Coordinates of C-alpha atoms in Angstrom, one line a residue:
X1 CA 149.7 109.5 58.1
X2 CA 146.4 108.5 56.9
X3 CA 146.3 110.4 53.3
X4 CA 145.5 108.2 50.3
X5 CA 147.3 109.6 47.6
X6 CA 150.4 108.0 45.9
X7 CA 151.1 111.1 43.9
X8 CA 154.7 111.7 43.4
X9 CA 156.4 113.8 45.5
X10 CA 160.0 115.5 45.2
X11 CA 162.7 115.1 47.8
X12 CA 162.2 118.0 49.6
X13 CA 158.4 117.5 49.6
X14 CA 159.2 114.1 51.1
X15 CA 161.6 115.0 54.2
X16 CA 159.2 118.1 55.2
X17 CA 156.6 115.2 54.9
X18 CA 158.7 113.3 57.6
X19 CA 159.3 116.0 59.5
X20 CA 155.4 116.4 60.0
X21 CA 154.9 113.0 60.8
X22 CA 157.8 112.9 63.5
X23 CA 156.9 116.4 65.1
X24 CA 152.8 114.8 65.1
X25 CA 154.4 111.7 67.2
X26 CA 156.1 114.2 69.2
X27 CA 153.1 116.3 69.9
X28 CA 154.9 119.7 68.8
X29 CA 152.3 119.4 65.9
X30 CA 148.4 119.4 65.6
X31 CA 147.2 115.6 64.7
X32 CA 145.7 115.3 61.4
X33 CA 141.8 115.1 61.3
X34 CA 139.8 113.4 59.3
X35 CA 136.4 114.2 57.1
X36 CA 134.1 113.8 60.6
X37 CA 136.7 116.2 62.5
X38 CA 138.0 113.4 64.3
X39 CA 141.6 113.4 64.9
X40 CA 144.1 110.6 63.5
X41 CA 146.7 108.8 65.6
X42 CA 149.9 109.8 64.3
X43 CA 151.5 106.5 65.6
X44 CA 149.6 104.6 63.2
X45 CA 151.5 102.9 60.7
X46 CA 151.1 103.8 57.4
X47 CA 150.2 100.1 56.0
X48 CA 146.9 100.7 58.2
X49 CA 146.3 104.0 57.3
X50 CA 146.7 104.0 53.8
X51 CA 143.1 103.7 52.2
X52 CA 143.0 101.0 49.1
X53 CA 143.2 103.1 45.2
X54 CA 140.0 101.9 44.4
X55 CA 138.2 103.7 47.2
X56 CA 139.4 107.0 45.9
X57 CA 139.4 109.2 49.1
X58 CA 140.6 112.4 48.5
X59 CA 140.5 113.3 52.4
X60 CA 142.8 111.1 54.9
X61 CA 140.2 108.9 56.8
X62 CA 140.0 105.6 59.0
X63 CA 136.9 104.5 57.3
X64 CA 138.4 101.8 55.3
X65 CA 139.2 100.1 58.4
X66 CA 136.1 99.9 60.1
X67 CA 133.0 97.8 59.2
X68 CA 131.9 100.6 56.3
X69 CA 128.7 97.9 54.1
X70 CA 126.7 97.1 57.1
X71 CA 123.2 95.1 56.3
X72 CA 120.3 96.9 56.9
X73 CA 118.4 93.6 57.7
X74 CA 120.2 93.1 61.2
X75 CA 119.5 94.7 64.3
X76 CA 120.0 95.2 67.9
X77 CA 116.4 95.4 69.1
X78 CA 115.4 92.8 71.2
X79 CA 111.9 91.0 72.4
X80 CA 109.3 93.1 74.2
X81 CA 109.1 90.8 77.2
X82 CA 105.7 90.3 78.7
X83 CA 103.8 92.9 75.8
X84 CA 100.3 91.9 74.9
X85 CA 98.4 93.2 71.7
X86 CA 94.7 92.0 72.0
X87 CA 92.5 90.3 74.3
X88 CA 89.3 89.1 73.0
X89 CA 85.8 88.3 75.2
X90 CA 84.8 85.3 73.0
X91 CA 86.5 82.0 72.1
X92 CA 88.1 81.9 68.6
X93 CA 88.7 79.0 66.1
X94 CA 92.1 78.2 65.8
X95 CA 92.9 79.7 69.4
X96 CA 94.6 77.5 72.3
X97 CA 92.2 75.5 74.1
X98 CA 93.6 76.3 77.5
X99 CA 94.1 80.1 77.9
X100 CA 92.1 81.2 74.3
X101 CA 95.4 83.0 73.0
X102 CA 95.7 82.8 69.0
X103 CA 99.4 83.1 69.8
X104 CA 100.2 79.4 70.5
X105 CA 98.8 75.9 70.9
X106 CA 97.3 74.4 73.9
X107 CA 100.6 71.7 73.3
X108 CA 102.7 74.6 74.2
X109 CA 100.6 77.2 76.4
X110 CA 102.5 78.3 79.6
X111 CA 99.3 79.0 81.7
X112 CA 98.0 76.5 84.4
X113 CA 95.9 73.9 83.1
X114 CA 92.9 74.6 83.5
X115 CA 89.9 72.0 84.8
X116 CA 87.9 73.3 82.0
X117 CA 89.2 74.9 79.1
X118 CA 88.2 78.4 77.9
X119 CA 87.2 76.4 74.6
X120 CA 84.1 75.5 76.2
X121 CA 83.6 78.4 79.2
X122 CA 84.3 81.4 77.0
X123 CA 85.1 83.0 80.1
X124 CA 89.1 84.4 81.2
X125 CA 89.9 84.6 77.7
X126 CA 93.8 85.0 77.8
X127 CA 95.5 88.3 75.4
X128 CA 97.5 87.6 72.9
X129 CA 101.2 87.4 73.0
X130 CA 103.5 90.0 71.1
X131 CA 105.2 87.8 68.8
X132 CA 108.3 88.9 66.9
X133 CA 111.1 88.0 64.7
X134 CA 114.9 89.6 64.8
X135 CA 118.0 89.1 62.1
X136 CA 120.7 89.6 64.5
X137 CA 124.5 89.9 63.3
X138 CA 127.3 87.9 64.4
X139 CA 128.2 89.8 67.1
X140 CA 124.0 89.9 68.0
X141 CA 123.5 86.1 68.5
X142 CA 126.3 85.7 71.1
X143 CA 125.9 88.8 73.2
X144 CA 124.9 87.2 76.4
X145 CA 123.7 90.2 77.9
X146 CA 121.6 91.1 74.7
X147 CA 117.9 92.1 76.1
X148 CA 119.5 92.9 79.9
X149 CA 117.6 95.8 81.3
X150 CA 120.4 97.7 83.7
X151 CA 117.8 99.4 85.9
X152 CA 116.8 96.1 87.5
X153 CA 120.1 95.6 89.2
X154 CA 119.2 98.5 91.9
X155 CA 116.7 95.4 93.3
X156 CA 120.1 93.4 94.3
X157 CA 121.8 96.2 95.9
X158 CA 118.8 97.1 97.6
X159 CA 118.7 93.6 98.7
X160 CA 122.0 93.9 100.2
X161 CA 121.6 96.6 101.9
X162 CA 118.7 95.2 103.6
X163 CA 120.1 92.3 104.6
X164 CA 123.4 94.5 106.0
X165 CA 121.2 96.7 107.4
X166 CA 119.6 93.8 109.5
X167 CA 122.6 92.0 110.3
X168 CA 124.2 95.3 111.9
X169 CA 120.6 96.2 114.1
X170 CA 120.9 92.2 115.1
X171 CA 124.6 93.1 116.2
X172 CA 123.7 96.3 117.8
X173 CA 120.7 95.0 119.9
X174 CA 122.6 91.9 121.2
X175 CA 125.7 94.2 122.6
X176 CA 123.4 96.2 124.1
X177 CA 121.4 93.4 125.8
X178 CA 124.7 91.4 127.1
X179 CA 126.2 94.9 128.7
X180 CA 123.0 95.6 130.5
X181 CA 122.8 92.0 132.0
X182 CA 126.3 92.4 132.9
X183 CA 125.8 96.1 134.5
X184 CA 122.5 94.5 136.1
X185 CA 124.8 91.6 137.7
X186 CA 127.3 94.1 138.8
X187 CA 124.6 96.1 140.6
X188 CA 124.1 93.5 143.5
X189 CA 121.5 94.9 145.9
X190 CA 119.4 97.8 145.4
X191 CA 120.9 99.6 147.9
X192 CA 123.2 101.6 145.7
X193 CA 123.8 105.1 145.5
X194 CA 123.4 107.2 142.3
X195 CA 126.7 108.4 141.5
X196 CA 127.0 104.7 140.7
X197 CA 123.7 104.5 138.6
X198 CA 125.2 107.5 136.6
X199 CA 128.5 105.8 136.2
X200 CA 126.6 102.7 134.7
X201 CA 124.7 105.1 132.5
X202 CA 127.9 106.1 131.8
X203 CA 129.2 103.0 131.0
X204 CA 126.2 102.1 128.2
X205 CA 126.8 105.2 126.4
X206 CA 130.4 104.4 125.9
X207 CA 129.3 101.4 124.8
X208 CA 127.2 102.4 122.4
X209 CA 130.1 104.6 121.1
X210 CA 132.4 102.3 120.8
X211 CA 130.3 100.0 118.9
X212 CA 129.1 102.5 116.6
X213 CA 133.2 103.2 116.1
X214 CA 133.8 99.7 115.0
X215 CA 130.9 99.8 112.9
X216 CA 131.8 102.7 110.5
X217 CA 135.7 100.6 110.6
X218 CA 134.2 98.0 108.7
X219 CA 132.6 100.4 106.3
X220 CA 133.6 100.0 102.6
X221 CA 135.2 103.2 100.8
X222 CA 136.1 103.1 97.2
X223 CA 139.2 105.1 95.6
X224 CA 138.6 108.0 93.1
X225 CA 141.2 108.3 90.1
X226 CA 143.9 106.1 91.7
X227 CA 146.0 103.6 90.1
X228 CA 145.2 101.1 92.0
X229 CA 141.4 101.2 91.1
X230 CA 138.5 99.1 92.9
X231 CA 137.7 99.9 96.2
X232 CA 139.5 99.7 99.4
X233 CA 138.4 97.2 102.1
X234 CA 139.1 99.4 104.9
X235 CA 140.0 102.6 105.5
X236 CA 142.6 102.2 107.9
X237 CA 146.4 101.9 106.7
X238 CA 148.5 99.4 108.7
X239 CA 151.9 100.9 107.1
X240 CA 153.6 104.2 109.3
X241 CA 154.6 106.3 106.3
X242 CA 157.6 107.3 108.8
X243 CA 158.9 104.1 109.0
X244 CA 161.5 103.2 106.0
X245 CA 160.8 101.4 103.1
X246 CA 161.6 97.7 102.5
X247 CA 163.4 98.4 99.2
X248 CA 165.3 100.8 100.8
X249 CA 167.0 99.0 103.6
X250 CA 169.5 97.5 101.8
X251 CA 170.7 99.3 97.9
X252 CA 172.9 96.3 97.4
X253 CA 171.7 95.6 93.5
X254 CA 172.7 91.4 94.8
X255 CA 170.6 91.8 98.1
X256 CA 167.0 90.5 98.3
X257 CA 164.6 90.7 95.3
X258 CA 161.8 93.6 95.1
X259 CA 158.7 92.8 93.2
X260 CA 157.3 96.1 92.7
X261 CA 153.9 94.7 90.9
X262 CA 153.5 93.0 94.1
X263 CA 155.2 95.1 96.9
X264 CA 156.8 91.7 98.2
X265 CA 160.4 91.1 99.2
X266 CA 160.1 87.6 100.4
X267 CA 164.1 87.1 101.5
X268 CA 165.2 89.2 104.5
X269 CA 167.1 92.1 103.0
X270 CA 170.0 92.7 106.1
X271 CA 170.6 88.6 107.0
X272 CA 173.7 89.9 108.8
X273 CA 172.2 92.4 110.4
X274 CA 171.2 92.0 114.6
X275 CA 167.7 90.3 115.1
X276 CA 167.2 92.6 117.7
X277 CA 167.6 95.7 116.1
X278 CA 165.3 94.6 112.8
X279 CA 161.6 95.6 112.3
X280 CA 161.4 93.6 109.2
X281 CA 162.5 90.2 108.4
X282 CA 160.9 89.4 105.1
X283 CA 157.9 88.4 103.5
X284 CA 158.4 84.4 104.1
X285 CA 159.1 85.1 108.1
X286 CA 155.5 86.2 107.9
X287 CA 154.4 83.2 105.9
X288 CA 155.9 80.7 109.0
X289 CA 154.7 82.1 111.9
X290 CA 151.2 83.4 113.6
X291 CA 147.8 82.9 112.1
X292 CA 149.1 82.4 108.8
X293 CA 151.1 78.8 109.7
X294 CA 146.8 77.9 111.0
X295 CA 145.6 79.0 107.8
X296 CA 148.2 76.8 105.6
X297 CA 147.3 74.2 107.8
X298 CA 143.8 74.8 107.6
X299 CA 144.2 74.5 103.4
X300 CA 146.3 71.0 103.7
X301 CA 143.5 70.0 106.1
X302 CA 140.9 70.7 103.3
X303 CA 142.6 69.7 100.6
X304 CA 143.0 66.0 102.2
X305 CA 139.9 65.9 103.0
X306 CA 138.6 66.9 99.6
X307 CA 141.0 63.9 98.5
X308 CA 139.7 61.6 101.4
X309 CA 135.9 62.0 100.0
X310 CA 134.3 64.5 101.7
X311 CA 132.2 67.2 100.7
X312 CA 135.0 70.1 101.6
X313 CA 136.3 73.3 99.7
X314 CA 138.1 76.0 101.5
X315 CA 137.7 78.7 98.9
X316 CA 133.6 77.7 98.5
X317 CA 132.5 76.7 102.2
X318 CA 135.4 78.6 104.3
X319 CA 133.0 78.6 107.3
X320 CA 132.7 74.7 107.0
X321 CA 135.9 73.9 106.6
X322 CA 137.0 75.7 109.6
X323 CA 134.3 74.3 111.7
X324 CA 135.4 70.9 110.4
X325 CA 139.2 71.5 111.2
X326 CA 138.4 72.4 114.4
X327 CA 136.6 69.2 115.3
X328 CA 139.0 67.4 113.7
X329 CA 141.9 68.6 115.8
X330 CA 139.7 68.0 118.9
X331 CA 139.1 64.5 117.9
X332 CA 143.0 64.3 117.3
X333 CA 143.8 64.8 120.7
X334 CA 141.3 62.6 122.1
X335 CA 142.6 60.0 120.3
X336 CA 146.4 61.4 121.8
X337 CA 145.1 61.4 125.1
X338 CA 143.6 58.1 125.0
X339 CA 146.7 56.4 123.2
X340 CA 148.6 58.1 126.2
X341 CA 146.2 57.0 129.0
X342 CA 147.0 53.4 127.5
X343 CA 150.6 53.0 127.2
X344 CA 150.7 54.3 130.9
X345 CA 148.2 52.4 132.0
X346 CA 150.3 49.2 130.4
X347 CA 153.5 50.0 131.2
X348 CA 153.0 52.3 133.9
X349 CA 154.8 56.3 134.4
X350 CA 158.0 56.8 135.5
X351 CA 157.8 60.2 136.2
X352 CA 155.0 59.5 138.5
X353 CA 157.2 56.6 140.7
X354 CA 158.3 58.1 144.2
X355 CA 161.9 56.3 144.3
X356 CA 163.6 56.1 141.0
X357 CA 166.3 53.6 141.4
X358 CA 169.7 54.7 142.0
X359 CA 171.2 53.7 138.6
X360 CA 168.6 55.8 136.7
X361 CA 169.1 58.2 138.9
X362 CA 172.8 58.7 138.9
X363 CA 173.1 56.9 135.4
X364 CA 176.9 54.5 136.9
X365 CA 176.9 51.9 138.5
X366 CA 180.2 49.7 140.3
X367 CA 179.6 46.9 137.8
X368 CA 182.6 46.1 135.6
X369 CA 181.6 44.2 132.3
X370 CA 184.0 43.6 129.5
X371 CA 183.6 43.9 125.5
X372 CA 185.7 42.7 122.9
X373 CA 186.2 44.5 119.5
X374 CA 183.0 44.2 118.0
X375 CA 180.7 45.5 120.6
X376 CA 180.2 41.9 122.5
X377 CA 179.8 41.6 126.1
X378 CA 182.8 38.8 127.3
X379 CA 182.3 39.4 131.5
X380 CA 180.7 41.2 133.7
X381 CA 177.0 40.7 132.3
X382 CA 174.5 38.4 131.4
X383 CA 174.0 37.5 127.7
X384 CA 170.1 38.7 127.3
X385 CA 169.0 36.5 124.4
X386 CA 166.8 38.5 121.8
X387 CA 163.3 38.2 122.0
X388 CA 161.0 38.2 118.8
X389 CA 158.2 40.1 118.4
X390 CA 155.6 37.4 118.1
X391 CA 154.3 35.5 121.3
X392 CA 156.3 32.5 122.1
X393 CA 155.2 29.5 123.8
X394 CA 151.7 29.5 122.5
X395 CA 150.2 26.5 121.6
X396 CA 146.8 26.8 119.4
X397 CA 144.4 24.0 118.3
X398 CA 145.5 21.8 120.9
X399 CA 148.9 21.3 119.9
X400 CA 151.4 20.6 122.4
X401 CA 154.5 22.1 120.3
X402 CA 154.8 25.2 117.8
X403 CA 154.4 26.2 114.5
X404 CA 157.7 25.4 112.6
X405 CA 159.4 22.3 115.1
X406 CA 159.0 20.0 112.2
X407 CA 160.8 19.7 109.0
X408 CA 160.1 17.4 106.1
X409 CA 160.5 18.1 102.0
X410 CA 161.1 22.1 102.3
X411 CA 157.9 22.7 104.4
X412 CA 157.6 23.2 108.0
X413 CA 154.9 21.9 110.2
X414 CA 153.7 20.7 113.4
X415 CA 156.0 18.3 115.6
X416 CA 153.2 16.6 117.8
X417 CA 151.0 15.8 114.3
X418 CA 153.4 16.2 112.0
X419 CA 151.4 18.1 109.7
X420 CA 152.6 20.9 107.3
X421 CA 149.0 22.9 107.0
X422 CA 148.9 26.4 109.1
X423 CA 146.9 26.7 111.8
X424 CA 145.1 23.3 111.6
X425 CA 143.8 21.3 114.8
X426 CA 146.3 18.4 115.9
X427 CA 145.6 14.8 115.7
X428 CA 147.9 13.8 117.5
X429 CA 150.0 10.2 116.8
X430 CA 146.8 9.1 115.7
X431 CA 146.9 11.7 112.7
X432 CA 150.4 10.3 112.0
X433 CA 149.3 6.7 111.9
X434 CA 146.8 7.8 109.4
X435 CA 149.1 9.9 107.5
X436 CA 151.5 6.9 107.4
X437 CA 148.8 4.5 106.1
X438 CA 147.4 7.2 103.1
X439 CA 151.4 6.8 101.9
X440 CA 151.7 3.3 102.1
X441 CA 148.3 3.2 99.9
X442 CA 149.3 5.7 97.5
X443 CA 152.6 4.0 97.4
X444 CA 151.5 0.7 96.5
X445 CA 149.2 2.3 94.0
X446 CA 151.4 3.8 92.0
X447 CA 153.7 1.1 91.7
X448 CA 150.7 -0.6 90.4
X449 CA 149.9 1.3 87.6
X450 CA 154.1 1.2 86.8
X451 CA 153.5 -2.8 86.6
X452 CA 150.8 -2.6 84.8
X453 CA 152.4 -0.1 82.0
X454 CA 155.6 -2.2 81.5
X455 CA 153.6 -5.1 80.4
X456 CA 150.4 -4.2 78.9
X457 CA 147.9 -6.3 76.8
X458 CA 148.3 -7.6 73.2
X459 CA 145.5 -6.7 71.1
X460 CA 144.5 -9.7 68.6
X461 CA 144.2 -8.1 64.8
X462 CA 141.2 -9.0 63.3
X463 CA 140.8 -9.6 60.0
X464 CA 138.2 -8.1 57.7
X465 CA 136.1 -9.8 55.5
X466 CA 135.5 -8.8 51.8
X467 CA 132.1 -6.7 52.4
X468 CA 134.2 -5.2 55.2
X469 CA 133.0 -6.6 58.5
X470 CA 135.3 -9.3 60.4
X471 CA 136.1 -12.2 58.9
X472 CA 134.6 -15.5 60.3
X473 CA 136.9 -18.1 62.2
X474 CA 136.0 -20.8 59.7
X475 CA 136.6 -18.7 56.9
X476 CA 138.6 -20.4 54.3
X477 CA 140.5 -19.3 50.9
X478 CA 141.3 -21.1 48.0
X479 CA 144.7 -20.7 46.9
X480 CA 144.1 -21.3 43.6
X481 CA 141.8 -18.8 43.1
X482 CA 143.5 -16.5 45.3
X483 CA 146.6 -16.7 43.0
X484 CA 144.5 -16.3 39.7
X485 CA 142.9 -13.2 41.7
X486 CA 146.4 -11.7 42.6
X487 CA 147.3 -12.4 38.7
X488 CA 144.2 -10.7 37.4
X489 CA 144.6 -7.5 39.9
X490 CA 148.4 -6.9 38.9
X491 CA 146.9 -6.9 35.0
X492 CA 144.4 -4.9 35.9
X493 CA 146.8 -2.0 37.5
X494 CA 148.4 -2.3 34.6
X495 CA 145.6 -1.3 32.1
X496 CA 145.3 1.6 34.2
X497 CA 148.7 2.7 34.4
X498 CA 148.5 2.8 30.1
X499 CA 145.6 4.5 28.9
X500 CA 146.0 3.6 25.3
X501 CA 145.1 0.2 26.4
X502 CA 141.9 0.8 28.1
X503 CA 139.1 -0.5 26.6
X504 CA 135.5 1.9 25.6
X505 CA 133.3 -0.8 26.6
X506 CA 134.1 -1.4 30.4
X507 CA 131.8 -3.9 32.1
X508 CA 131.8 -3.9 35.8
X509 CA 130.1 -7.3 38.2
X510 CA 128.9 -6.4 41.2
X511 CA 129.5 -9.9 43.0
X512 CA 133.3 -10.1 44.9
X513 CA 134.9 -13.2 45.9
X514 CA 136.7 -13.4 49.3
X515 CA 139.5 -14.0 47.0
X516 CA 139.3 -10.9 44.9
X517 CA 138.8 -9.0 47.8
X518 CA 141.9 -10.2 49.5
X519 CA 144.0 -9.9 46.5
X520 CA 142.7 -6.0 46.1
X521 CA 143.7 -5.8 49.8
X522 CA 147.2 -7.1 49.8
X523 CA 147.7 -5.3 46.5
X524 CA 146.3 -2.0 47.6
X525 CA 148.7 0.7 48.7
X526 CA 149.6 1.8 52.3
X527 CA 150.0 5.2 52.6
X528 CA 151.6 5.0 56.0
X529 CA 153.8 2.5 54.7
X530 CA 157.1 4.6 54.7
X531 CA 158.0 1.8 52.0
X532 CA 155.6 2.0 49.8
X533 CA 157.6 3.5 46.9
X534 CA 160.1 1.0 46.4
X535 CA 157.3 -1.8 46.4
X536 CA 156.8 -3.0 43.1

């Protein structure tokens, strides 16, 4: 119900209200109409219907749900394509140097350039363009086909048309041509009589029938007011309507599933049932057998070949992928034929042999040969020793014995050379005389550098002089004046230990004694001396 007012109503007022609204939804009463005559859907729920208080409609409407303050500054006009206003005979200021238009710039004019401008020839003055300006809405600046004229799509169907049109004459003329060679062939001399010439006169004309039969087959019809909708691709229907439905050849409700969206039962609906007494086997026995096994294979085909690298899509280039599968399959058994041709041509073709021996042929033989318990032969047979699968007895790089007859620290090698590298040339007892010697060096080396570790050479200290350089051999101290030096230094530490004791005027000389300096050095601390703190 779409009536705005909240008045109050009384109980009775409120269940015939309900009783309107059900019969309306029934369609045993008139819908209610609205203030343009337009009728209301009684289904509508009354949350949607219901117009706001402060609108204040007295009438039931829908108006408060549609787009009711609409701008008058938008529009849905669109640009006059192509419309000129003016056209002038003379060159103005201001105009574009190219084409004379006042419209635009000679930056952005769309004519051809032209060797001399229209600036200086006043001559082909160009008209000016229809400029003009829109406000569209929302729903205006994202319409795509905004400005589309619908009465310029006639030029595509009449281009299709036309080109159908051709392809059918083409069609038509090339029939015709191939069954007159073939009646001309089938003529032979031109001594025939003319109940034959009117037979192959005959024989065109049913030609042409036919042809114009399977012409109109292909001939699209569309459907008028069906369910289904569109347009049918053919006129023909492939189903008998005699013969019995899929869905009805088995009621069982567990029996195979019906889609009836798709009209597909893919599961054979009597399993039980006698093969030879079945017309239908299911949806999926169509799906693994005849043209439609090709055409999965044809999609795997193009699919891998897609993956592969090349340039292949079944939906977009059908014709190409087809035309590649097929060449593809030829070249496939090419290659089968040739892998054939050369296993036979190897190892030769029994079935081609004139005597097959008689144990192949009779599969027994008189031989007795004995096994034990786990499948060995004991008598009766020669032990066949294995054989590997790489060559044996082949001797590279002029080695006289193969890879893997020597053995020395976890690495195999070479017997004749003795040498553990793959593939290298032999050298023969020459190589091992040389490979002997390099040891025997390397030996001897290393157990001189071991010597010469062990005992290694004593570095002489040298002593320092007092200005810091090495001290002279012939250097000499005085004892005395290295003890009063010593004396001096430990009084000295001591004033700087206390700093009451320190006195303001400090005087400094600048001239060391070799005994100072080696009383400052044996009195100076070591601080990688890990004894340093208990010295006094």
């Amino acid at each position: 119900m779409a009536t705005a007012s909240v008045a109050f109503k009384s109980r009775e007022d409120h269940r015939k209200q309900i009783e309107l609204e059900e019969a309306r939804k029934a369609g045993l009463a008139p819908a209610e109409v609205d203030e343009d005559g337009k009728e209301i859907n009684p289904h509508i729920p009354q949350y949607m219907s219901s117009a706001p208080w402060y609108l204040n409609s007295e009438k039931p409407s829908l108006k408060h749900q549609r787009k009711w303050k609409s701008d008058p500054n938008y529009t849905k006009s669109w640009y006059d394509r192509g419309a000129k206003i003016f056209q002038a005979e003379k060159y103005r200021k201001g105009a574009c140097q190219n084409c004379g238009a006042m419209t635009h710039t000679a930056k952005g004019c769309m004519d051809r350039p032209r060797k001399v401008g229209a600036k200086y020839t006043n001559k082909n003055i160009a008209p000016d363009e229809k400029i003009e300006s829109f406000e569209l809405d929302y729903d205006g600046k994202r319409d795509r086909w905004n400005g589309y004229d619908p009465s310029t799509y006639h030029r595509v169907i009449d281009l299709y048309e036309a080109k159908e049109d051709a392809r059918k004459k083409y069609l038509k003329e090339q029939q015709l041509k191939k069954l007159e060679e073939k009646n001309n062939n089938e003529k032979g001399d031109e001594a025939t009589s003319d109940g034959e010439e009117e037979e192959d006169d005959l024989r065109v004309d049913e030609a042409k029938v036919d042809e114009s039969r399977q012409m109109d087959f292909a001939k699209v019809e569309k459907r008028v007011r069906t369910t289904g909708g569109g347009s049918t691709g053919t006129v023909r229907n492939l189903r008998i309507r005699e013969d019995t439905a899929k869905y009805l050849l088995n009621l069982d409700v567990n029996s195979a599933h019906y889609d009836p969206k798709t009209r597909s039962m893919r599961e054979d609906p009597l399993p039980d049932a006698d093969p030879n007494d079945k017309f239908y086997l299911g949806d999926n026995q169509y799906r693994n057998s005849g043209q439609a096994l090709e055409f999965k294979q044809l999609n795997i085909h193009s699919w891998e070949a897609f993956d592969k690298g090349q340039d292949m899509h079944m939906q977009a280039a059908p014709s190409q992928a087809e035309l590649l599968y097929k060449s593809f399959q030829v070249a496939k058994e090419k290659l089968k034929s040739q892998t054939k041709d050369t296993i036979m041509d190897k190892y030769g073709n029994a079935a081609t042999e004139d005597e097959i021996p008689m144990e192949l042929l009779l599969g027994q033989s008189e031989r007795q040969v004995e096994y034990d318990r786990a499948g060995r032969i004991i008598k009766g047979q020669e032990v066949i020793l294995p054989k590997s699968k790489y060559e044996e007895d082949v001797h590279a790089n002029n080695h006289t014995s193969v890879w893997g007859s020597y053995w020395k620290d976890h690495q195999w090698g070479y017997k004749c050379c003795q040498q553990i590298i793959r593939n290298s040339y032999c050298t023969g007892s020459a190589g091992i005389e040389a490979a002997e010697a390099a040891l025997d060096l390397m030996k001897a080396n290393i157990a001189r550098k071991e010597a010469s570790e062990e005992s290694p050479k004593k570095v002489e200290e040298k002593r320092m002089a007092s200005w810091g350089t090495d001290i002279p051999e012939d250097l000499e101290l005085n004892e005395e004046a290295l003890a009063n030096a010593l004396k001096k230094e430990d009084l000295s530490r001591r004033e700087e230990k206390d700093e009451r004791k320190r006195k303001y005027n400090v005087k400094y000389k600048n001239d060391v004694t070799p005994e100072e300096m080696e009383a400052y050095r044996m009195k100076r601390v070591h601080h990688e001396d890990p004894m340093r703190d208990f010295l006094g």
